[in-house]
CSV table of C-alpha atoms in Angstrom, one decimal:
chain,number,residue,atom,x,y,z
N,19,UNK,CA,-3.4,-5.9,26.0
N,20,UNK,CA,-2.2,-4.4,22.8
N,21,UNK,CA,1.5,-5.0,22.3
N,22,UNK,CA,3.6,-3.7,19.5
N,23,UNK,CA,6.1,-6.2,18.4
N,24,UNK,CA,8.0,-4.6,15.4
N,25,UNK,CA,8.1,-1.6,13.2
N,26,UNK,CA,10.4,-3.1,10.7
N,27,UNK,CA,12.3,-1.0,8.2
N,28,UNK,CA,14.7,-2.9,6.0
N,29,UNK,CA,17.1,-1.9,3.3
N,30,UNK,CA,19.2,-3.9,0.9
N,31,UNK,CA,20.5,-4.2,-2.6
N,32,UNK,CA,17.8,-6.5,-3.9
N,33,UNK,CA,17.1,-4.6,-7.1
N,34,UNK,CA,13.4,-5.3,-6.9
N,35,UNK,CA,11.6,-2.2,-5.9
N,36,UNK,CA,11.9,1.4,-4.7
N,37,UNK,CA,9.4,3.5,-2.9
N,38,UNK,CA,7.0,3.1,-5.8
N,39,UNK,CA,5.2,0.2,-4.0
N,40,UNK,CA,2.4,-0.2,-1.6
N,41,UNK,CA,-0.2,2.1,-3.2
N,42,UNK,CA,-3.0,2.1,-5.7
N,43,UNK,CA,-5.4,4.4,-7.4
N,44,UNK,CA,-6.0,6.6,-10.5
N,45,UNK,CA,-4.2,6.3,-13.8
N,46,UNK,CA,-4.8,9.9,-14.8
N,47,UNK,CA,-2.4,11.6,-17.1
N,48,UNK,CA,0.2,14.1,-15.8
N,49,UNK,CA,-0.3,17.8,-16.1
N,50,UNK,CA,2.7,20.0,-16.5
N,51,UNK,CA,1.1,23.5,-15.9
N,52,UNK,CA,1.9,24.6,-12.4
N,53,UNK,CA,1.8,28.3,-13.0
N,54,UNK,CA,-0.4,30.7,-11.0
N,55,UNK,CA,-4.0,30.5,-12.2
N,56,UNK,CA,-7.5,29.9,-10.9
N,57,UNK,CA,-9.9,32.1,-9.1
N,58,UNK,CA,-7.4,32.9,-6.3
N,59,UNK,CA,-4.5,33.2,-8.7
N,60,UNK,CA,-2.7,30.2,-7.2
N,61,UNK,CA,-2.1,26.7,-8.6
N,62,UNK,CA,-0.8,24.0,-6.2
N,63,UNK,CA,1.3,21.4,-7.8
N,64,UNK,CA,1.1,17.8,-6.4
N,65,UNK,CA,3.6,15.3,-7.6
N,66,UNK,CA,2.7,11.6,-7.1
N,67,UNK,CA,3.6,8.2,-8.4
N,68,UNK,CA,1.0,6.4,-10.5
N,69,UNK,CA,-1.7,4.8,-8.4
N,70,UNK,CA,-1.1,7.1,-5.4
N,71,UNK,CA,-3.8,9.6,-6.2
N,72,UNK,CA,-7.3,8.2,-6.4
N,73,UNK,CA,-10.0,9.7,-8.6
N,74,UNK,CA,-12.0,10.5,-5.5
N,75,UNK,CA,-9.2,12.7,-4.2
N,76,UNK,CA,-9.1,14.5,-7.6
N,77,UNK,CA,-12.8,15.2,-7.1
N,78,UNK,CA,-12.0,16.7,-3.7
N,79,UNK,CA,-9.4,18.8,-5.5
N,80,UNK,CA,-12.1,20.2,-7.8
N,81,UNK,CA,-14.3,21.0,-4.7
N,82,UNK,CA,-11.4,22.6,-3.0
N,83,UNK,CA,-10.9,24.9,-6.0
N,84,UNK,CA,-14.6,25.8,-6.1
N,85,UNK,CA,-14.5,26.7,-2.4
N,86,UNK,CA,-11.1,28.4,-2.2
N,87,UNK,CA,-10.2,29.5,-5.8
N,88,UNK,CA,-7.0,27.5,-5.5
N,89,UNK,CA,-6.4,25.2,-8.4
N,90,UNK,CA,-4.8,21.8,-7.9
N,91,UNK,CA,-2.5,20.4,-10.5
N,92,UNK,CA,-2.0,16.7,-10.0
N,93,UNK,CA,1.2,15.5,-11.7
N,94,UNK,CA,1.1,11.7,-12.0
N,95,UNK,CA,4.4,9.9,-12.9
N,96,UNK,CA,4.9,6.2,-13.9
N,97,UNK,CA,5.9,4.2,-10.9
N,98,UNK,CA,9.2,3.1,-12.3
N,99,UNK,CA,10.3,6.7,-12.9
N,100,UNK,CA,8.8,8.5,-9.9
N,101,UNK,CA,11.6,8.3,-7.4
N,102,UNK,CA,14.3,9.5,-9.7
N,103,UNK,CA,12.2,12.4,-10.9
N,104,UNK,CA,11.1,13.4,-7.4
N,105,UNK,CA,14.7,13.4,-6.1
N,106,UNK,CA,15.9,15.3,-9.1
N,107,UNK,CA,13.3,18.0,-8.4
N,108,UNK,CA,14.0,18.1,-4.7
N,109,UNK,CA,17.8,18.2,-5.2
N,110,UNK,CA,17.6,21.0,-7.8
N,111,UNK,CA,15.4,23.1,-5.5
N,112,UNK,CA,12.4,22.8,-7.9
N,113,UNK,CA,10.2,20.6,-6.0
N,114,UNK,CA,6.4,20.7,-6.3
N,115,UNK,CA,4.3,22.4,-3.6
N,116,UNK,CA,3.2,18.9,-2.3
N,117,UNK,CA,5.1,15.7,-3.0
N,118,UNK,CA,4.0,12.2,-2.2
N,119,UNK,CA,6.2,9.5,-0.7
N,120,UNK,CA,6.0,6.4,1.3
N,121,UNK,CA,6.1,6.9,5.1
N,122,UNK,CA,8.5,5.2,7.4
N,123,UNK,CA,11.5,6.7,9.1
N,124,UNK,CA,14.0,5.0,6.8
N,125,UNK,CA,12.4,6.6,3.7
N,126,UNK,CA,11.9,9.9,5.4
N,127,UNK,CA,15.5,10.3,6.5
N,128,UNK,CA,17.5,8.3,4.0
N,129,UNK,CA,15.5,8.7,0.9
N,130,UNK,CA,13.8,12.1,1.1
N,131,UNK,CA,16.0,14.0,3.6
N,132,UNK,CA,12.7,15.1,4.9
N,133,UNK,CA,14.0,17.6,7.5
N,134,UNK,CA,15.5,19.6,4.7
N,135,UNK,CA,12.9,19.1,2.0
N,136,UNK,CA,9.6,19.3,3.9
N,137,UNK,CA,8.0,21.7,6.4
N,138,UNK,CA,6.8,20.7,9.8
N,139,UNK,CA,3.1,20.0,10.1
N,140,UNK,CA,2.9,19.3,13.9
N,141,UNK,CA,0.6,22.1,14.7
N,142,UNK,CA,-1.9,21.5,11.9
N,143,UNK,CA,-5.6,21.0,13.0
N,144,UNK,CA,-6.0,17.5,11.7
N,145,UNK,CA,-3.1,16.2,13.7
N,146,UNK,CA,-5.3,16.0,16.8
N,147,UNK,CA,-7.2,13.1,15.3
N,148,UNK,CA,-4.4,11.6,13.1
N,149,UNK,CA,-3.7,7.9,13.9
N,150,UNK,CA,-0.8,7.7,16.3
N,151,UNK,CA,1.0,4.9,14.4
N,152,UNK,CA,0.6,6.7,11.1
N,153,UNK,CA,1.8,9.9,12.7
N,154,UNK,CA,4.9,8.0,14.1
N,155,UNK,CA,5.7,6.8,10.6
N,156,UNK,CA,5.5,10.4,9.1
N,157,UNK,CA,7.6,12.0,11.8
N,158,UNK,CA,11.3,12.4,12.6
N,159,UNK,CA,12.5,13.0,16.1
N,160,UNK,CA,9.1,14.0,17.2
N,161,UNK,CA,8.4,16.4,14.4
N,162,UNK,CA,5.5,15.6,12.0
N,163,UNK,CA,6.2,16.1,8.4
N,164,UNK,CA,3.5,14.2,6.5
N,165,UNK,CA,-0.1,13.1,6.2
N,166,UNK,CA,-0.8,9.5,5.2
N,167,UNK,CA,-3.7,9.3,2.8
N,168,UNK,CA,-4.1,5.6,2.3
N,169,UNK,CA,-6.2,2.9,4.0
N,170,UNK,CA,-3.9,1.4,6.6
N,171,UNK,CA,-6.7,-0.7,8.2
N,172,UNK,CA,-5.7,-3.7,6.3
N,173,UNK,CA,-2.7,-4.7,4.2
N,174,UNK,CA,-2.1,-6.8,1.1
N,175,UNK,CA,-3.3,-10.4,1.1
N,176,UNK,CA,-4.0,-13.1,-1.4
N,177,UNK,CA,-7.3,-12.3,-3.0
N,178,UNK,CA,-8.9,-15.3,-4.7
N,179,UNK,CA,-11.9,-16.3,-6.8
N,180,UNK,CA,-13.9,-18.8,-4.7
N,181,UNK,CA,-15.9,-19.9,-7.7
N,182,UNK,CA,-12.8,-20.9,-9.6
N,183,UNK,CA,-11.4,-22.7,-6.6
N,184,UNK,CA,-14.7,-24.7,-6.2
N,185,UNK,CA,-15.0,-25.4,-9.9
N,186,UNK,CA,-11.5,-26.8,-10.0
N,187,UNK,CA,-11.7,-28.7,-6.7
N,188,UNK,CA,-9.0,-26.8,-4.8
N,189,UNK,CA,-9.1,-25.5,-1.3
N,190,UNK,CA,-7.4,-22.5,0.4
N,191,UNK,CA,-3.8,-23.5,1.2
N,192,UNK,CA,-2.3,-23.1,4.6
N,193,UNK,CA,1.4,-23.8,3.6
N,194,UNK,CA,3.5,-22.9,0.7
N,195,UNK,CA,3.6,-26.5,-0.5
N,196,UNK,CA,-0.2,-26.6,-0.5
N,197,UNK,CA,-0.2,-23.3,-2.4
N,198,UNK,CA,2.1,-24.8,-5.1
N,199,UNK,CA,-0.3,-27.7,-5.5
N,200,UNK,CA,-3.2,-25.4,-5.9
N,201,UNK,CA,-1.4,-23.4,-8.5
N,202,UNK,CA,-0.4,-26.5,-10.5
N,203,UNK,CA,-3.9,-27.9,-10.4
N,204,UNK,CA,-5.3,-24.6,-11.7
N,205,UNK,CA,-2.6,-24.4,-14.4
N,206,UNK,CA,-3.3,-28.0,-15.5
N,207,UNK,CA,-7.0,-27.1,-16.0
N,208,UNK,CA,-6.3,-24.0,-18.1
N,209,UNK,CA,-6.5,-21.3,-15.4
N,210,UNK,CA,-3.6,-19.0,-14.8
N,211,UNK,CA,-3.1,-19.2,-11.0
N,212,UNK,CA,-1.9,-15.7,-10.1
N,213,UNK,CA,-1.9,-12.3,-11.8
N,214,UNK,CA,1.4,-10.8,-10.8
N,215,UNK,CA,2.1,-7.4,-12.5
N,216,UNK,CA,5.9,-7.0,-12.4
N,217,UNK,CA,6.2,-4.1,-14.9
N,218,UNK,CA,5.3,-1.5,-12.2
N,219,UNK,CA,8.4,-2.5,-10.2
N,220,UNK,CA,6.7,-2.9,-6.8
N,221,UNK,CA,3.9,-5.3,-6.7
N,222,UNK,CA,5.9,-8.5,-6.9
N,223,UNK,CA,7.9,-7.4,-3.8
N,224,UNK,CA,4.8,-8.1,-1.7
N,225,UNK,CA,5.6,-11.8,-1.6
N,226,UNK,CA,8.8,-10.9,0.3
N,227,UNK,CA,8.1,-7.8,2.3
N,228,UNK,CA,4.5,-8.4,3.5
N,229,UNK,CA,5.5,-11.2,5.8
N,230,UNK,CA,7.6,-9.2,8.3
N,231,UNK,CA,5.9,-10.8,11.3
N,232,UNK,CA,6.9,-14.2,10.1
N,233,UNK,CA,10.6,-13.2,9.7
N,234,UNK,CA,10.6,-12.0,13.3
N,235,UNK,CA,8.9,-15.2,14.5
N,236,UNK,CA,11.4,-17.4,12.6
N,237,UNK,CA,14.5,-15.3,13.4
N,238,UNK,CA,14.1,-13.6,16.8
N,239,UNK,CA,15.5,-10.1,16.9
N,240,UNK,CA,16.1,-9.9,13.2
N,241,UNK,CA,14.5,-6.4,13.0
N,242,UNK,CA,16.9,-4.8,15.5
N,243,UNK,CA,19.9,-6.6,14.0
N,244,UNK,CA,19.1,-5.3,10.5
N,245,UNK,CA,18.4,-1.8,11.7
N,246,UNK,CA,21.6,-1.8,13.7
N,247,UNK,CA,23.7,-3.1,10.8
N,248,UNK,CA,24.6,-6.2,12.8
N,249,UNK,CA,23.5,-8.6,10.0
N,250,UNK,CA,23.2,-8.4,6.2
N,251,UNK,CA,20.3,-9.7,4.1
N,252,UNK,CA,22.6,-12.3,2.6
N,253,UNK,CA,23.2,-13.7,6.1
N,254,UNK,CA,19.5,-14.6,6.6
N,255,UNK,CA,18.6,-17.9,5.0
N,256,UNK,CA,14.9,-17.2,5.5
N,257,UNK,CA,15.2,-14.2,3.2
N,258,UNK,CA,16.8,-16.3,0.5
N,259,UNK,CA,14.2,-19.0,0.9
N,260,UNK,CA,11.4,-16.5,0.4
N,261,UNK,CA,13.0,-15.1,-2.7
N,262,UNK,CA,13.6,-18.6,-4.0
N,263,UNK,CA,10.0,-19.4,-3.5
N,264,UNK,CA,8.9,-16.3,-5.4
N,265,UNK,CA,11.3,-17.2,-8.3
N,266,UNK,CA,10.0,-20.8,-8.3
N,267,UNK,CA,6.4,-19.6,-8.7
N,268,UNK,CA,7.4,-17.5,-11.7
N,269,UNK,CA,9.5,-20.2,-13.3
N,270,UNK,CA,6.8,-22.8,-13.0
N,271,UNK,CA,4.4,-20.6,-15.0
N,272,UNK,CA,2.1,-19.7,-12.2
N,273,UNK,CA,2.2,-16.0,-13.1
N,274,UNK,CA,1.4,-16.6,-16.7
N,275,UNK,CA,3.6,-15.9,-19.8
N,276,UNK,CA,3.5,-12.1,-19.7
N,277,UNK,CA,4.1,-11.3,-16.0
N,278,UNK,CA,7.2,-9.2,-16.7
N,279,UNK,CA,5.1,-6.8,-18.8
N,280,UNK,CA,1.8,-7.1,-16.9
N,281,UNK,CA,0.7,-3.9,-15.2
N,282,UNK,CA,-1.0,-3.2,-11.9
N,283,UNK,CA,-3.7,-1.1,-13.5
N,284,UNK,CA,-5.1,-4.2,-15.2
N,285,UNK,CA,-5.5,-6.2,-12.0
N,286,UNK,CA,-9.2,-5.8,-11.6
N,287,UNK,CA,-9.9,-6.6,-15.3
N,288,UNK,CA,-7.7,-9.7,-15.2
N,289,UNK,CA,-9.2,-11.0,-12.0
N,290,UNK,CA,-12.7,-10.2,-13.1
N,291,UNK,CA,-12.2,-12.0,-16.4
N,292,UNK,CA,-11.9,-15.4,-14.8
N,293,UNK,CA,-8.6,-16.0,-16.6
N,294,UNK,CA,-6.7,-15.6,-13.3
N,295,UNK,CA,-7.7,-17.2,-10.0
N,296,UNK,CA,-5.7,-15.0,-7.6
N,297,UNK,CA,-3.7,-11.9,-7.0
N,298,UNK,CA,-2.1,-10.0,-4.1
N,299,UNK,CA,-4.3,-7.1,-3.2
N,300,UNK,CA,-6.2,-5.1,-0.5
N,301,UNK,CA,-9.8,-6.1,0.3
N,302,UNK,CA,-11.1,-3.4,-2.1
N,303,UNK,CA,-9.7,-5.5,-4.9
N,304,UNK,CA,-12.6,-7.9,-4.5
N,305,UNK,CA,-15.1,-5.1,-5.2
N,306,UNK,CA,-13.2,-3.9,-8.2
N,307,UNK,CA,-12.8,-7.4,-9.7
N,308,UNK,CA,-16.6,-8.0,-9.3
N,309,UNK,CA,-17.3,-4.7,-11.0
N,310,UNK,CA,-14.9,-5.4,-13.8
N,311,UNK,CA,-16.5,-8.9,-14.4
N,312,UNK,CA,-19.6,-7.3,-15.9
N,313,UNK,CA,-21.9,-9.3,-13.7
N,314,UNK,CA,-20.1,-12.7,-14.0
N,315,UNK,CA,-18.9,-12.4,-10.4
N,316,UNK,CA,-20.1,-10.6,-7.3
N,317,UNK,CA,-18.0,-9.4,-4.4
N,318,UNK,CA,-19.1,-12.5,-2.5
N,319,UNK,CA,-17.4,-14.7,-5.1
N,320,UNK,CA,-14.0,-13.5,-3.8
N,321,UNK,CA,-12.2,-14.0,-0.5
N,322,UNK,CA,-8.7,-13.7,1.0
N,323,UNK,CA,-6.0,-15.7,2.7
N,324,UNK,CA,-2.6,-14.9,4.0
N,325,UNK,CA,0.4,-14.6,1.6
N,326,UNK,CA,1.8,-18.1,1.8
N,327,UNK,CA,5.6,-17.4,1.5
N,328,UNK,CA,7.5,-19.2,4.2
N,329,UNK,CA,4.3,-20.9,5.4
N,330,UNK,CA,3.2,-17.5,6.7
N,331,UNK,CA,0.6,-17.6,9.4
N,332,UNK,CA,1.0,-14.0,10.8
N,333,UNK,CA,-1.5,-11.4,9.7
N,334,UNK,CA,0.4,-8.5,8.3
N,335,UNK,CA,-0.5,-4.9,8.9
N,336,UNK,CA,1.4,-1.6,9.0
N,337,UNK,CA,0.6,2.0,9.3
N,338,UNK,CA,2.8,3.0,6.3
N,339,UNK,CA,1.5,4.1,3.0
N,340,UNK,CA,1.6,6.9,0.4
N,341,UNK,CA,1.7,10.2,2.3
N,342,UNK,CA,1.6,13.9,1.5
N,343,UNK,CA,4.5,16.3,2.3
N,344,UNK,CA,4.7,20.1,1.8
N,345,UNK,CA,7.9,21.0,0.1
N,346,UNK,CA,10.1,23.3,2.1
N,347,UNK,CA,10.8,25.5,-1.0
N,348,UNK,CA,7.2,25.9,-1.9
N,349,UNK,CA,6.0,29.4,-2.6
N,350,UNK,CA,2.5,28.3,-1.7
N,351,UNK,CA,3.1,26.5,1.6
N,352,UNK,CA,0.1,28.0,3.3
N,353,UNK,CA,-2.2,27.0,0.5
N,354,UNK,CA,-0.6,23.5,0.5
N,355,UNK,CA,-1.4,23.2,4.2
N,356,UNK,CA,-4.9,24.4,3.5
N,357,UNK,CA,-5.3,21.6,1.0
N,358,UNK,CA,-4.1,19.0,3.5
N,359,UNK,CA,-6.6,20.4,6.1
N,360,UNK,CA,-9.3,20.2,3.5
N,361,UNK,CA,-8.8,16.5,2.5
N,362,UNK,CA,-8.6,15.4,6.1
N,363,UNK,CA,-12.0,16.8,7.2
N,364,UNK,CA,-14.7,14.4,8.1
N,365,UNK,CA,-16.6,15.2,4.9
N,366,UNK,CA,-13.6,14.7,2.7
N,367,UNK,CA,-12.6,11.4,4.4
N,368,UNK,CA,-16.2,10.2,4.1
N,369,UNK,CA,-16.1,11.1,0.4
N,370,UNK,CA,-13.0,8.9,-0.1
N,371,UNK,CA,-14.6,6.0,1.8
N,372,UNK,CA,-17.9,6.3,-0.2
N,373,UNK,CA,-16.3,6.7,-3.6
N,374,UNK,CA,-13.1,4.6,-3.7
N,375,UNK,CA,-13.4,0.8,-3.4
N,376,UNK,CA,-9.9,0.5,-2.0
N,377,UNK,CA,-10.6,2.8,0.9
N,378,UNK,CA,-12.6,1.3,3.7
N,379,UNK,CA,-11.2,3.9,6.1
N,380,UNK,CA,-8.4,6.4,6.4
N,381,UNK,CA,-6.0,6.8,9.4
N,382,UNK,CA,-8.0,9.6,11.0
N,383,UNK,CA,-10.6,9.7,13.6
N,384,UNK,CA,-12.7,12.6,12.3
N,385,UNK,CA,-16.1,11.0,13.0
N,386,UNK,CA,-16.3,9.3,9.6
N,387,UNK,CA,-18.2,6.0,9.1
N,388,UNK,CA,-15.8,3.3,7.9
N,389,UNK,CA,-17.2,0.9,5.2
N,390,UNK,CA,-15.6,-2.3,6.3
N,391,UNK,CA,-17.0,-5.1,4.2
N,392,UNK,CA,-18.2,-8.3,5.8
N,393,UNK,CA,-15.3,-10.1,4.2
N,394,UNK,CA,-12.8,-7.8,5.7
N,395,UNK,CA,-14.4,-8.1,9.2
N,396,UNK,CA,-14.5,-11.9,8.9
N,397,UNK,CA,-11.0,-12.1,7.7
N,398,UNK,CA,-9.6,-10.1,10.5
N,399,UNK,CA,-11.6,-11.9,13.1
N,400,UNK,CA,-10.6,-15.3,11.7
N,401,UNK,CA,-7.0,-14.9,12.8
N,402,UNK,CA,-6.5,-16.2,16.4
N,403,UNK,CA,-5.4,-13.5,18.8
N,404,UNK,CA,-2.1,-15.3,19.3
N,405,UNK,CA,-1.0,-14.6,15.8
N,406,UNK,CA,-3.1,-11.6,14.7
N,407,UNK,CA,-1.6,-8.2,14.3
N,408,UNK,CA,-4.4,-5.7,13.7
N,409,UNK,CA,-3.4,-2.3,15.0
N,410,UNK,CA,-7.0,-1.2,15.5
N,411,UNK,CA,-8.1,-3.9,17.9
N,412,UNK,CA,-7.0,-5.2,21.3
N,413,UNK,CA,-5.1,-8.1,19.8
N,414,UNK,CA,-1.9,-9.4,21.1
N,415,UNK,CA,0.6,-8.8,18.3
N,416,UNK,CA,1.2,-5.9,16.0
N,417,UNK,CA,3.7,-6.4,13.2
N,418,UNK,CA,4.4,-4.0,10.4
N,419,UNK,CA,7.0,-4.2,7.7
N,420,UNK,CA,8.1,-1.2,5.7
N,421,UNK,CA,10.5,-2.5,3.2
N,422,UNK,CA,12.6,-0.1,1.1
N,423,UNK,CA,15.1,-1.7,-1.3
N,424,UNK,CA,17.1,-0.3,-4.1
């Protein structure tokens, strides 16, 4: 029987990431023109953090304009600047027609003041087939405010190059100590163990926040205690240990010399070059790395294992991700809702699945055909039911961690 263990929303002064994390996609330049134009005389402005709007969605935007006459202006902002810019716009009453943000009740209420800044979407047509857990994380007090447009089937894991492992005589680690030995062996043989792009301000947080199920396993009741302000982050030794382990990896050179300036957008190229053996990514990262290798590697040359922090052995998944919200002050709210309805149709969802490697499915049941790779299937099936947490199957445990730290 499916049993939900924890929907974990944490906050703390860790100074490591804001809502810019947990997403990936296009690097398209921003556009500033949001004036009325196009066949229908309307231009929708959509504000998003870098890597939250995929090229495939922009293609849908072009088709949407062709069919409706409504132009879509995607305004893409660097990850480390996005939150401040978004809040400045919302607080000044000059928000875009649609703004993007991470789902999760902590973010919705505490970060976005969503009840004031977004309009209710509860009665929209697509809500009838919207994933119930994704809907829960884009709702406040039973009112739906957002549409998650991100593959929540799987989460972030260690993606590694099997060929590099084999060539250097290392095996997949099952503990953090074993992971350290693998890293040191690779480093000694001239291979940088992990590509860790810190410059974006969110990716390195995965080592800490993507093991929420492990924290709950080690410290029973920690989720409720944190959410009820009964304990501080500093009071949890396991949190400090996880952060110490992350710092140790960096200090030992396992992230290379330039990790502080490395950027997420270069992940596929770096992993495909063979210079790096691993990264933290979603399953689609294997396809992208293979494509970026120029034929040196194939998708089958990559695989995944669990993030090893704190000897993690719990498969992490959560229904949170970059979502779309209609600004309450929008002059084009009806057109904005029309756009959301358009991108959540069966045809649009299938377009995303067929044209974006990172999207094997989206959290809607519109009759689309998911494109789960064999690696993804095998990986999810590999985890014993006693420790697995896949929300789409009749497994015993579901654990999802939405971490928001400032």
